[in-house]
XYZ file of N, CA and C in Angstrom:
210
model
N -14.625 21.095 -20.041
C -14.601 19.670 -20.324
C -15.810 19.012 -19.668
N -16.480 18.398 -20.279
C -17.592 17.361 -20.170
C -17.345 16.365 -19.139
N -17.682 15.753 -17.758
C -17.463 14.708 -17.201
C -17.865 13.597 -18.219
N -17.263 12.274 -17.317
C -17.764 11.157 -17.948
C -17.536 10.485 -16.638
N -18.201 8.733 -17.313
C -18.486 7.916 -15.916
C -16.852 7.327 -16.059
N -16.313 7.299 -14.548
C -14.605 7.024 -13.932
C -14.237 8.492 -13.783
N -14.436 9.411 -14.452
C -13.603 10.231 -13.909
C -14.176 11.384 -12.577
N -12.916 11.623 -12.161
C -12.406 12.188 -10.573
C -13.376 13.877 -11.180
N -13.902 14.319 -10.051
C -14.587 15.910 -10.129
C -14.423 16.248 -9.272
N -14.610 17.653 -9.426
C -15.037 18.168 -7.822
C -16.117 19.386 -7.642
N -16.775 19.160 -6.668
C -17.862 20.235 -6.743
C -17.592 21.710 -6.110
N -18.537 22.827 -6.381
C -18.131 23.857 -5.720
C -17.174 24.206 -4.383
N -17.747 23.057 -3.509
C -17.261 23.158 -2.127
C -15.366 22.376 -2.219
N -15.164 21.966 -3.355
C -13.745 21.530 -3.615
C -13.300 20.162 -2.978
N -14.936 19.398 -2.917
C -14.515 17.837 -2.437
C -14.619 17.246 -3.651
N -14.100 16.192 -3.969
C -13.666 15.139 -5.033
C -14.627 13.963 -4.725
N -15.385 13.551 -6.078
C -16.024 12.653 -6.438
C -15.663 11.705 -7.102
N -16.340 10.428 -7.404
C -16.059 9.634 -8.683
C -17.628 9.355 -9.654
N -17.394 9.705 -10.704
C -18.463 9.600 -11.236
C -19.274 8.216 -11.622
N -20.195 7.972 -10.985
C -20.842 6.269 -11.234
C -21.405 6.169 -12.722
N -22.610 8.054 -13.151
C -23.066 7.506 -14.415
C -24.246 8.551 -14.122
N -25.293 8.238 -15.215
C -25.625 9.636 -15.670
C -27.516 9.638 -15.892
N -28.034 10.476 -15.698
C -29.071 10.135 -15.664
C -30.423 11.574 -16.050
N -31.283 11.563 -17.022
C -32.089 12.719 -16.836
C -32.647 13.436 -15.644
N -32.734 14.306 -16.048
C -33.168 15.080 -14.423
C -34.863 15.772 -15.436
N -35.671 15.633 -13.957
C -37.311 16.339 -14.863
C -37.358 17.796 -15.675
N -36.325 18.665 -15.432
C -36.342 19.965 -16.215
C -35.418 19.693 -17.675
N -35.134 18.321 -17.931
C -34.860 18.323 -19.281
C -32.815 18.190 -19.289
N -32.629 18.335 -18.051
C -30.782 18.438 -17.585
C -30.598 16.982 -17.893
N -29.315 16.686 -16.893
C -28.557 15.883 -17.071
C -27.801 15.745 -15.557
N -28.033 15.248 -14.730
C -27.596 14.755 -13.470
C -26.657 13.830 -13.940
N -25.690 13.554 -12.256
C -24.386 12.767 -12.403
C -24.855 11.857 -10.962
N -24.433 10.660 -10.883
C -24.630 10.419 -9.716
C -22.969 10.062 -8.788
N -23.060 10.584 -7.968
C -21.316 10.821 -7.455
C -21.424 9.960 -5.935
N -20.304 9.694 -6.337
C -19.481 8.639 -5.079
C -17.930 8.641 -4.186
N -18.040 8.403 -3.189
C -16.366 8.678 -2.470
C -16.750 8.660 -1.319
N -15.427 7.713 -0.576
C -15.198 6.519 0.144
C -15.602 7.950 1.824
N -15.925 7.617 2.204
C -16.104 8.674 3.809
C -15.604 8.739 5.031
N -14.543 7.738 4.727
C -13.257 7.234 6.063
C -13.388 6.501 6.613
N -14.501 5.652 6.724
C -15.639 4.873 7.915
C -15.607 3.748 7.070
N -14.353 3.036 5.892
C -15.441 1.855 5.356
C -16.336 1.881 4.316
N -17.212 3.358 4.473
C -18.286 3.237 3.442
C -17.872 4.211 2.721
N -19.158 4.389 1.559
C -19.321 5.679 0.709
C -20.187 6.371 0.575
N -20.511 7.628 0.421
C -21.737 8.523 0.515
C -21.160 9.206 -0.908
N -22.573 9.496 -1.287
C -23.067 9.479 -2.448
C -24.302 10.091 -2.881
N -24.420 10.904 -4.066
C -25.505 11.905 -4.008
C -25.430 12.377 -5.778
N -26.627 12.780 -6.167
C -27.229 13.087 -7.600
C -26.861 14.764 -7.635
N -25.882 15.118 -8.388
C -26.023 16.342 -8.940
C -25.810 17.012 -10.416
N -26.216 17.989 -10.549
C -26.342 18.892 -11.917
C -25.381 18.469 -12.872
N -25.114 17.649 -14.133
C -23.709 17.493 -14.203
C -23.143 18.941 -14.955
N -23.723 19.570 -15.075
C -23.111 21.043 -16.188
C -22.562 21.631 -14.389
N -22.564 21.122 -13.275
C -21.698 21.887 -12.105
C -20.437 21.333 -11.889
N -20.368 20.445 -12.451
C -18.739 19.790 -12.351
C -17.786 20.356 -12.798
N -16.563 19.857 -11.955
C -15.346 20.102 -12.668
C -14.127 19.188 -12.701
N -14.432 18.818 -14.043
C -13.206 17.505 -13.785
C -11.631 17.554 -13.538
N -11.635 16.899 -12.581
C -10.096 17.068 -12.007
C -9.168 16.302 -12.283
N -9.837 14.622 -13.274
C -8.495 13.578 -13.681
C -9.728 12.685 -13.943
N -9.339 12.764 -15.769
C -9.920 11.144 -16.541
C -8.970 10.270 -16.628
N -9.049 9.307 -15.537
C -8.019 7.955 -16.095
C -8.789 7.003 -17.191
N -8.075 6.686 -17.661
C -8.618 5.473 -18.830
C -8.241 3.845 -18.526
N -9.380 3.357 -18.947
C -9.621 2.230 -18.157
C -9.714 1.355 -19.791
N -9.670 -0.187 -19.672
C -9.907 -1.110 -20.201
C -11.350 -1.752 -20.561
N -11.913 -1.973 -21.527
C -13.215 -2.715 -21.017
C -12.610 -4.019 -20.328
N -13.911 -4.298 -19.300
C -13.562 -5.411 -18.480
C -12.574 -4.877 -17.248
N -12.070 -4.276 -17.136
C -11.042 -3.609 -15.769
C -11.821 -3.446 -15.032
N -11.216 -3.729 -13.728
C -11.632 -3.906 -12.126
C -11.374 -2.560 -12.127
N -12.367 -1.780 -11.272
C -12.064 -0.252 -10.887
C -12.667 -0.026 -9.630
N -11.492 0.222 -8.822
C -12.291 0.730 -7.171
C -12.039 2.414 -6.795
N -13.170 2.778 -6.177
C -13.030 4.053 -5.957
C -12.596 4.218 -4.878
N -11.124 4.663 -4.605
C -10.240 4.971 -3.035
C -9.544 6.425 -3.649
């Protein structure tokens, strides 16, 4: 299954992301840029491969819906 932007992934190491959205990468790919909350308040966040994902839960959203990533 294909990610998309809202839904929950997780990468090799088996931590869980939220997907912000999507972007070319210079060898012609397809990067994801990923987000999730770090206990502290904030969020850390980082660009990877999206063909390395694995999606773990597409919720479906509304256009216009408030969506927070916790």
């Amino acid at each position: 299954m294909t990610a998309a932007i809202g839904d929950i992934v997780a990468i090799t190491t088996g931590v869980k992301y939220v997907v912000l959205g999507f972007s070319g990468n210079p060898i012609g790919g397809t990067d994801a840029r990923l987000i999730r909350p770090d206990g502290n308040g904030r969020f850390t966040g980082f660009t990877k491969d999206a063909s390395g994902l694995i999606v773990v839960q597409s919720p479906s959203f509304e256009t216009g819906e408030r969506v927070s990533v916790d």
